[in-house]
Amino acid sequence: MLDHGGHLAGLNDRQRAAASHGTEGAGPLLVIAGAGSGKTRTLAHRVAHLLAGGADPGRILLMSFSRMAAQELTRRVERLLAGSDRAWPAGALCWSGTFHATGARLLRENAGRLGIDPDFVIHDREDSADLMNLARHGLGLSSTEKRFPAKGTCLAIYSRCVNAGSPLPDVLADRFAWCLPWEDELKRLFGAYVAAKQAQNVLDYDDLLLAWAQAMEDESFARWAGAQWDHVLIDEYQDTNRLQAQILMALKPDGRGLTVVGDDAQAIYGFRAATVRNILDFPKAFEPPATVIALDRNYRSTGPILAAANAVIGQARERFAKELWTDRAGGTRPQLVTLPDGRDQARHVAGRILAAREAGLRLKDQAVLFRTSSHSAELEIELTRRHVPFVKFGGLKFLSAAHVKDLLSVLRLRQNPRDRVSGFRMLQLVPGIGPGTAARVLDALEAAPSPAEALRRLAPPPRAAADWPALVELLTAPAGWPDLIGAARAWYAPHLDRLHEDAESRRADLEQLERIAAGYPDCARFLTDLTLDPPEATSAEAGVPLRDDDYLILSTIHSAKGQEWRSVFVLNAVDGCIPSDLGTGSEAEIEEERRLLYVAMTRAKDSLALGVPLKFHVTQQARFGDRHLYARRTRFIPDSILSQFEQVYWQDPPGPDGPADGTEAPRLDLRRRMRDMWA
Ligand code: ATP
Ligand code: MG
């Protein structure tokens, strides 16, 4: 008998019951519990327990919602096992990652028997929208009289159909009613989009799940795939969609070896077709039904923080998990800070953070959370002005930056000469090559048995004759890895200088990309990982802080899932931001916004504050210009629960050059005036 003391110590009774729930051939297990109750911790201990009991780490599939979260889980397992006689070398848990990354690996490794080309390239959402656009042009749908839905909308509709497993007419009726008249055209468009992906050997995000799920419909493949893993464990199960549940049920039809963990009160990905039904229906999907373990003790937050979070989620229409308790005594109620406007909020937050640092709290222990990436713009400016280093998660990704996409298009086109989205991008970097010429070149590559050969024989486009040989050389000369990315960067350098004014900081990004690339064994793995789970930190002008530097975390609430900080500030707790005016269509969407606020509040351990600017600034589409909106406190904190919060009013003290009588200098919107000159 093994000594289980080490890796089961530090768990309460219920957590221990979950962590040690059977080993070989154990029946299905669901751990459903509120925020901060130790679900992720229990999962890590369970894996350690399985390994200590002799399970083969190569036969454990561990999935979480991001690569970072999965890596963190793996590290925790390794720490738990360190020192025991069953410690594993790093990397032994080789099947740990996201659903999408696992799908990509499975499809690539089994491409032959699934009838797909193993060299497929993965398109991110932006590439997919571009390809959708090409298909839309191809069908002449962009020039119709009545305005056809934009590429982004088309992709959203398509993605919803795929991920929710719903027929097009239902998706249109439920969510895109204004597109109903276009049903036939959309159907044709999606057909053309799929054909284009196949012709170009491209898979999009949704395909990684769709293709996996479809492969699993074949019984013998499903049996073979299911037999690869003795244990399948999933964190944040409430945010999985229909396809993911289908895959799981096909992998382990009787549920043996299956453990899922989640919190229905934190389901925040309904907008991407995740369904909370997955977690709620999990127990009865099996015969005999799954064991359900509920955890109700919160270890993260102080009593007053938890009470306020409970009060917010207590207003939800439908709730399944029960109330959490904590014995973390002391602490103060969360603050509701009312401020004149967004700029004051930015100043207040920056001041608060610096004061906390003075008092001994590292920046890394503090986080500022917001509903939408753009909400932090004013704060980012203020932090930069005060030299407070920060890293931002969520929102615009490193990969969406034009220069990064340019460089990657070179690698992708080399890897797959049929990838038209990348082809169009790369070829048009060269002066003298426009869309027409690019299309002709790509047609020639597509038709040729050897694209490299074809490219070398092609006559140079007359207006690009000088630059042509270098381009051909880059795309066709043999190159090792990571030398290839160095060659691509050298080739791109003059174009970067020509195309971008702020070439200097962009060059630094590309150098960083090259460093990241050097950590990968080959180009294909690099491109796959980068596309599936891009490094999402952007750090404005502050420069990317080094790993061991102290820096503040700015994050969208979605990206803050599963994490915790000692001190948390939530920006814009006002209607129009939370709930977002993007998400106030239906009751279900409002409820999801309520859960988002719950997720945000439950990230805090010791101190929590929410900003309520009375006026905030929105940058709208160019033609409307910027404007100010008057806001009111979020409807998720009604008067009835106000007593859970401490109300504070904050006004920016006039600066040293401010008027002595306390009146504020008038504010001008110079940017608008300058634009209006040309309106
Ligand atoms: P979330 O819902 O936000 O994902 P969670 O349920 O996964 O939260 P964890 O992140 O695993 O919760 O744990 C929350 C915090 O509580 C962590 O700091 C963890 O170390 C601590 N914790 C959990 N269980 C215990 C325990 N039995 N004893 C002491 N600390 C614990
Ligand atoms: Mg967790």
PDB file of N, CA and C in Angstrom, residues 197-258:
ATOM      1  N   LYS A 197     -11.685  26.059 -47.598  1.00  0.00           N
ATOM      2  CA  LYS A 197     -10.786  25.537 -46.563  1.00  0.00           C
ATOM      3  C   LYS A 197     -10.169  24.224 -47.015  1.00  0.00           C
ATOM      4  N   GLN A 198     -10.999  23.395 -47.619  1.00  0.00           N
ATOM      5  CA  GLN A 198     -10.476  22.088 -48.016  1.00  0.00           C
ATOM      6  C   GLN A 198      -9.486  22.221 -49.167  1.00  0.00           C
ATOM      7  N   ALA A 199      -9.821  23.078 -50.121  1.00  0.00           N
ATOM      8  CA  ALA A 199      -8.915  23.251 -51.262  1.00  0.00           C
ATOM      9  C   ALA A 199      -7.570  23.786 -50.776  1.00  0.00           C
ATOM     10  N   GLN A 200      -7.599  24.608 -49.719  1.00  0.00           N
ATOM     11  CA  GLN A 200      -6.364  25.254 -49.266  1.00  0.00           C
ATOM     12  C   GLN A 200      -5.715  24.515 -48.100  1.00  0.00           C
ATOM     13  N   ASN A 201      -6.291  23.399 -47.741  1.00  0.00           N
ATOM     14  CA  ASN A 201      -5.758  22.595 -46.643  1.00  0.00           C
ATOM     15  C   ASN A 201      -5.647  23.378 -45.345  1.00  0.00           C
ATOM     16  N   VAL A 202      -6.775  23.981 -45.007  1.00  0.00           N
ATOM     17  CA  VAL A 202      -6.840  24.844 -43.830  1.00  0.00           C
ATOM     18  C   VAL A 202      -7.911  24.305 -42.884  1.00  0.00           C
ATOM     19  N   LEU A 203      -7.644  24.344 -41.607  1.00  0.00           N
ATOM     20  CA  LEU A 203      -8.693  24.086 -40.620  1.00  0.00           C
ATOM     21  C   LEU A 203      -8.862  25.335 -39.777  1.00  0.00           C
ATOM     22  N   ASP A 204     -10.116  25.671 -39.445  1.00  0.00           N
ATOM     23  CA  ASP A 204     -10.294  26.785 -38.517  1.00  0.00           C
ATOM     24  C   ASP A 204     -10.489  26.223 -37.112  1.00  0.00           C
ATOM     25  N   TYR A 205     -10.617  27.124 -36.126  1.00  0.00           N
ATOM     26  CA  TYR A 205     -10.761  26.673 -34.735  1.00  0.00           C
ATOM     27  C   TYR A 205     -11.874  25.649 -34.586  1.00  0.00           C
ATOM     28  N   ASP A 206     -13.025  25.996 -35.174  1.00  0.00           N
ATOM     29  CA  ASP A 206     -14.188  25.136 -34.991  1.00  0.00           C
ATOM     30  C   ASP A 206     -13.948  23.753 -35.585  1.00  0.00           C
ATOM     31  N   ASP A 207     -13.181  23.722 -36.681  1.00  0.00           N
ATOM     32  CA  ASP A 207     -12.909  22.432 -37.329  1.00  0.00           C
ATOM     33  C   ASP A 207     -12.176  21.470 -36.414  1.00  0.00           C
ATOM     34  N   LEU A 208     -11.351  22.023 -35.527  1.00  0.00           N
ATOM     35  CA  LEU A 208     -10.558  21.142 -34.667  1.00  0.00           C
ATOM     36  C   LEU A 208     -11.482  20.310 -33.787  1.00  0.00           C
ATOM     37  N   LEU A 209     -12.579  20.921 -33.339  1.00  0.00           N
ATOM     38  CA  LEU A 209     -13.550  20.163 -32.558  1.00  0.00           C
ATOM     39  C   LEU A 209     -14.478  19.366 -33.472  1.00  0.00           C
ATOM     40  N   LEU A 210     -14.911  20.036 -34.554  1.00  0.00           N
ATOM     41  CA  LEU A 210     -15.875  19.382 -35.446  1.00  0.00           C
ATOM     42  C   LEU A 210     -15.301  18.101 -36.043  1.00  0.00           C
ATOM     43  N   ALA A 211     -14.072  18.205 -36.549  1.00  0.00           N
ATOM     44  CA  ALA A 211     -13.464  17.034 -37.181  1.00  0.00           C
ATOM     45  C   ALA A 211     -13.240  15.930 -36.152  1.00  0.00           C
ATOM     46  N   TRP A 212     -12.845  16.312 -34.958  1.00  0.00           N
ATOM     47  CA  TRP A 212     -12.623  15.342 -33.895  1.00  0.00           C
ATOM     48  C   TRP A 212     -13.955  14.647 -33.552  1.00  0.00           C
ATOM     49  N   ALA A 213     -14.988  15.468 -33.394  1.00  0.00           N
ATOM     50  CA  ALA A 213     -16.302  14.902 -33.051  1.00  0.00           C
ATOM     51  C   ALA A 213     -16.790  13.975 -34.156  1.00  0.00           C
ATOM     52  N   GLN A 214     -16.557  14.393 -35.417  1.00  0.00           N
ATOM     53  CA  GLN A 214     -17.033  13.543 -36.517  1.00  0.00           C
ATOM     54  C   GLN A 214     -16.252  12.241 -36.590  1.00  0.00           C
ATOM     55  N   ALA A 215     -14.955  12.332 -36.314  1.00  0.00           N
ATOM     56  CA  ALA A 215     -14.166  11.101 -36.307  1.00  0.00           C
ATOM     57  C   ALA A 215     -14.700  10.155 -35.232  1.00  0.00           C
ATOM     58  N   MET A 216     -15.127  10.731 -34.110  1.00  0.00           N
ATOM     59  CA  MET A 216     -15.596   9.920 -32.995  1.00  0.00           C
ATOM     60  C   MET A 216     -16.943   9.264 -33.272  1.00  0.00           C
ATOM     61  N   GLU A 217     -17.622   9.745 -34.346  1.00  0.00           N
ATOM     62  CA  GLU A 217     -18.886   9.095 -34.686  1.00  0.00           C
ATOM     63  C   GLU A 217     -18.647   7.704 -35.241  1.00  0.00           C
ATOM     64  N   ASP A 218     -17.436   7.482 -35.732  1.00  0.00           N
ATOM     65  CA  ASP A 218     -17.087   6.149 -36.199  1.00  0.00           C
ATOM     66  C   ASP A 218     -16.714   5.297 -34.988  1.00  0.00           C
ATOM     67  N   GLU A 219     -17.462   4.213 -34.823  1.00  0.00           N
ATOM     68  CA  GLU A 219     -17.332   3.473 -33.576  1.00  0.00           C
ATOM     69  C   GLU A 219     -15.924   2.918 -33.358  1.00  0.00           C
ATOM     70  N   SER A 220     -15.315   2.408 -34.433  1.00  0.00           N
ATOM     71  CA  SER A 220     -14.016   1.778 -34.210  1.00  0.00           C
ATOM     72  C   SER A 220     -12.950   2.836 -33.904  1.00  0.00           C
ATOM     73  N   PHE A 221     -13.078   4.006 -34.546  1.00  0.00           N
ATOM     74  CA  PHE A 221     -12.122   5.074 -34.228  1.00  0.00           C
ATOM     75  C   PHE A 221     -12.320   5.529 -32.786  1.00  0.00           C
ATOM     76  N   ALA A 222     -13.590   5.662 -32.387  1.00  0.00           N
ATOM     77  CA  ALA A 222     -13.880   6.123 -31.023  1.00  0.00           C
ATOM     78  C   ALA A 222     -13.310   5.143 -30.004  1.00  0.00           C
ATOM     79  N   ARG A 223     -13.451   3.843 -30.290  1.00  0.00           N
ATOM     80  CA  ARG A 223     -12.948   2.845 -29.356  1.00  0.00           C
ATOM     81  C   ARG A 223     -11.427   2.945 -29.259  1.00  0.00           C
ATOM     82  N   TRP A 224     -10.794   3.107 -30.419  1.00  0.00           N
ATOM     83  CA  TRP A 224      -9.337   3.219 -30.446  1.00  0.00           C
ATOM     84  C   TRP A 224      -8.886   4.473 -29.687  1.00  0.00           C
ATOM     85  N   ALA A 225      -9.553   5.610 -29.957  1.00  0.00           N
ATOM     86  CA  ALA A 225      -9.153   6.867 -29.303  1.00  0.00           C
ATOM     87  C   ALA A 225      -9.383   6.779 -27.796  1.00  0.00           C
ATOM     88  N   GLY A 226     -10.530   6.235 -27.397  1.00  0.00           N
ATOM     89  CA  GLY A 226     -10.847   6.134 -25.984  1.00  0.00           C
ATOM     90  C   GLY A 226      -9.845   5.267 -25.235  1.00  0.00           C
ATOM     91  N   ALA A 227      -9.306   4.273 -25.946  1.00  0.00           N
ATOM     92  CA  ALA A 227      -8.381   3.341 -25.295  1.00  0.00           C
ATOM     93  C   ALA A 227      -6.990   3.947 -25.092  1.00  0.00           C
ATOM     94  N   GLN A 228      -6.746   5.138 -25.703  1.00  0.00           N
ATOM     95  CA  GLN A 228      -5.437   5.783 -25.531  1.00  0.00           C
ATOM     96  C   GLN A 228      -5.220   6.298 -24.125  1.00  0.00           C
ATOM     97  N   TRP A 229      -6.352   6.647 -23.461  1.00  0.00           N
ATOM     98  CA  TRP A 229      -6.226   7.280 -22.142  1.00  0.00           C
ATOM     99  C   TRP A 229      -7.006   6.499 -21.096  1.00  0.00           C
ATOM    100  N   ASP A 230      -6.358   6.261 -19.960  1.00  0.00           N
ATOM    101  CA  ASP A 230      -7.066   5.624 -18.853  1.00  0.00           C
ATOM    102  C   ASP A 230      -7.893   6.649 -18.096  1.00  0.00           C
ATOM    103  N   HIS A 231      -7.404   7.879 -18.079  1.00  0.00           N
ATOM    104  CA  HIS A 231      -8.090   8.922 -17.316  1.00  0.00           C
ATOM    105  C   HIS A 231      -8.196  10.184 -18.150  1.00  0.00           C
ATOM    106  N   VAL A 232      -9.386  10.771 -18.132  1.00  0.00           N
ATOM    107  CA  VAL A 232      -9.602  12.043 -18.803  1.00  0.00           C
ATOM    108  C   VAL A 232     -10.156  12.999 -17.755  1.00  0.00           C
ATOM    109  N   LEU A 233      -9.438  14.105 -17.538  1.00  0.00           N
ATOM    110  CA  LEU A 233      -9.847  15.043 -16.476  1.00  0.00           C
ATOM    111  C   LEU A 233      -9.975  16.449 -17.053  1.00  0.00           C
ATOM    112  N   ILE A 234     -11.064  17.124 -16.711  1.00  0.00           N
ATOM    113  CA  ILE A 234     -11.321  18.432 -17.311  1.00  0.00           C
ATOM    114  C   ILE A 234     -11.698  19.468 -16.268  1.00  0.00           C
ATOM    115  N   ASP A 235     -11.016  20.603 -16.326  1.00  0.00           N
ATOM    116  CA  ASP A 235     -11.325  21.728 -15.431  1.00  0.00           C
ATOM    117  C   ASP A 235     -12.255  22.694 -16.171  1.00  0.00           C
ATOM    118  N   GLU A 236     -12.984  23.516 -15.438  1.00  0.00           N
ATOM    119  CA  GLU A 236     -13.884  24.541 -16.009  1.00  0.00           C
ATOM    120  C   GLU A 236     -14.868  23.917 -17.003  1.00  0.00           C
ATOM    121  N   TYR A 237     -15.469  22.834 -16.614  1.00  0.00           N
ATOM    122  CA  TYR A 237     -16.343  22.103 -17.530  1.00  0.00           C
ATOM    123  C   TYR A 237     -17.585  22.904 -17.904  1.00  0.00           C
ATOM    124  N   GLN A 238     -17.971  23.885 -17.049  1.00  0.00           N
ATOM    125  CA  GLN A 238     -19.187  24.656 -17.358  1.00  0.00           C
ATOM    126  C   GLN A 238     -19.042  25.458 -18.647  1.00  0.00           C
ATOM    127  N   ASP A 239     -17.824  25.662 -19.117  1.00  0.00           N
ATOM    128  CA  ASP A 239     -17.639  26.463 -20.317  1.00  0.00           C
ATOM    129  C   ASP A 239     -17.341  25.636 -21.568  1.00  0.00           C
ATOM    130  N   THR A 240     -17.753  24.389 -21.569  1.00  0.00           N
ATOM    131  CA  THR A 240     -17.595  23.586 -22.782  1.00  0.00           C
ATOM    132  C   THR A 240     -18.886  23.625 -23.597  1.00  0.00           C
ATOM    133  N   ASN A 241     -18.770  23.316 -24.880  1.00  0.00           N
ATOM    134  CA  ASN A 241     -19.958  23.355 -25.737  1.00  0.00           C
ATOM    135  C   ASN A 241     -20.418  21.938 -26.115  1.00  0.00           C
ATOM    136  N   ARG A 242     -21.465  21.902 -26.935  1.00  0.00           N
ATOM    137  CA  ARG A 242     -22.071  20.626 -27.305  1.00  0.00           C
ATOM    138  C   ARG A 242     -21.062  19.657 -27.921  1.00  0.00           C
ATOM    139  N   LEU A 243     -20.238  20.214 -28.839  1.00  0.00           N
ATOM    140  CA  LEU A 243     -19.272  19.355 -29.532  1.00  0.00           C
ATOM    141  C   LEU A 243     -18.297  18.728 -28.540  1.00  0.00           C
ATOM    142  N   GLN A 244     -17.873  19.518 -27.577  1.00  0.00           N
ATOM    143  CA  GLN A 244     -16.901  19.012 -26.598  1.00  0.00           C
ATOM    144  C   GLN A 244     -17.519  17.910 -25.746  1.00  0.00           C
ATOM    145  N   ALA A 245     -18.782  18.099 -25.374  1.00  0.00           N
ATOM    146  CA  ALA A 245     -19.448  17.052 -24.592  1.00  0.00           C
ATOM    147  C   ALA A 245     -19.595  15.780 -25.424  1.00  0.00           C
ATOM    148  N   GLN A 246     -19.930  15.974 -26.702  1.00  0.00           N
ATOM    149  CA  GLN A 246     -20.071  14.823 -27.604  1.00  0.00           C
ATOM    150  C   GLN A 246     -18.774  14.030 -27.679  1.00  0.00           C
ATOM    151  N   ILE A 247     -17.674  14.764 -27.822  1.00  0.00           N
ATOM    152  CA  ILE A 247     -16.364  14.119 -27.920  1.00  0.00           C
ATOM    153  C   ILE A 247     -16.087  13.298 -26.663  1.00  0.00           C
ATOM    154  N   LEU A 248     -16.368  13.917 -25.538  1.00  0.00           N
ATOM    155  CA  LEU A 248     -16.092  13.272 -24.260  1.00  0.00           C
ATOM    156  C   LEU A 248     -16.907  11.997 -24.076  1.00  0.00           C
ATOM    157  N   MET A 249     -18.193  12.097 -24.424  1.00  0.00           N
ATOM    158  CA  MET A 249     -19.073  10.940 -24.250  1.00  0.00           C
ATOM    159  C   MET A 249     -18.640   9.802 -25.184  1.00  0.00           C
ATOM    160  N   ALA A 250     -18.117  10.182 -26.352  1.00  0.00           N
ATOM    161  CA  ALA A 250     -17.676   9.137 -27.272  1.00  0.00           C
ATOM    162  C   ALA A 250     -16.351   8.531 -26.812  1.00  0.00           C
ATOM    163  N   LEU A 251     -15.525   9.346 -26.128  1.00  0.00           N
ATOM    164  CA  LEU A 251     -14.248   8.826 -25.640  1.00  0.00           C
ATOM    165  C   LEU A 251     -14.469   7.809 -24.521  1.00  0.00           C
ATOM    166  N   LYS A 252     -15.379   8.140 -23.616  1.00  0.00           N
ATOM    167  CA  LYS A 252     -15.626   7.291 -22.445  1.00  0.00           C
ATOM    168  C   LYS A 252     -17.123   7.085 -22.284  1.00  0.00           C
ATOM    169  N   PRO A 253     -17.723   6.216 -23.115  1.00  0.00           N
ATOM    170  CA  PRO A 253     -19.186   6.089 -23.116  1.00  0.00           C
ATOM    171  C   PRO A 253     -19.744   5.658 -21.757  1.00  0.00           C
ATOM    172  N   ASP A 254     -18.995   4.866 -20.999  1.00  0.00           N
ATOM    173  CA  ASP A 254     -19.535   4.471 -19.699  1.00  0.00           C
ATOM    174  C   ASP A 254     -19.015   5.373 -18.584  1.00  0.00           C
ATOM    175  N   GLY A 255     -18.248   6.369 -18.962  1.00  0.00           N
ATOM    176  CA  GLY A 255     -17.782   7.342 -17.973  1.00  0.00           C
ATOM    177  C   GLY A 255     -16.604   6.868 -17.134  1.00  0.00           C
ATOM    178  N   ARG A 256     -16.147   5.649 -17.360  1.00  0.00           N
ATOM    179  CA  ARG A 256     -15.036   5.156 -16.525  1.00  0.00           C
ATOM    180  C   ARG A 256     -13.773   5.968 -16.812  1.00  0.00           C
ATOM    181  N   GLY A 257     -13.162   6.458 -15.732  1.00  0.00           N
ATOM    182  CA  GLY A 257     -11.929   7.229 -15.910  1.00  0.00           C
ATOM    183  C   GLY A 257     -12.168   8.708 -16.169  1.00  0.00           C
ATOM    184  N   LEU A 258     -13.426   9.133 -16.130  1.00  0.00           N
ATOM    185  CA  LEU A 258     -13.745  10.515 -16.475  1.00  0.00           C
ATOM    186  C   LEU A 258     -13.961  11.356 -15.208  1.00  0.00           C
TER     187      LEU A 258
END
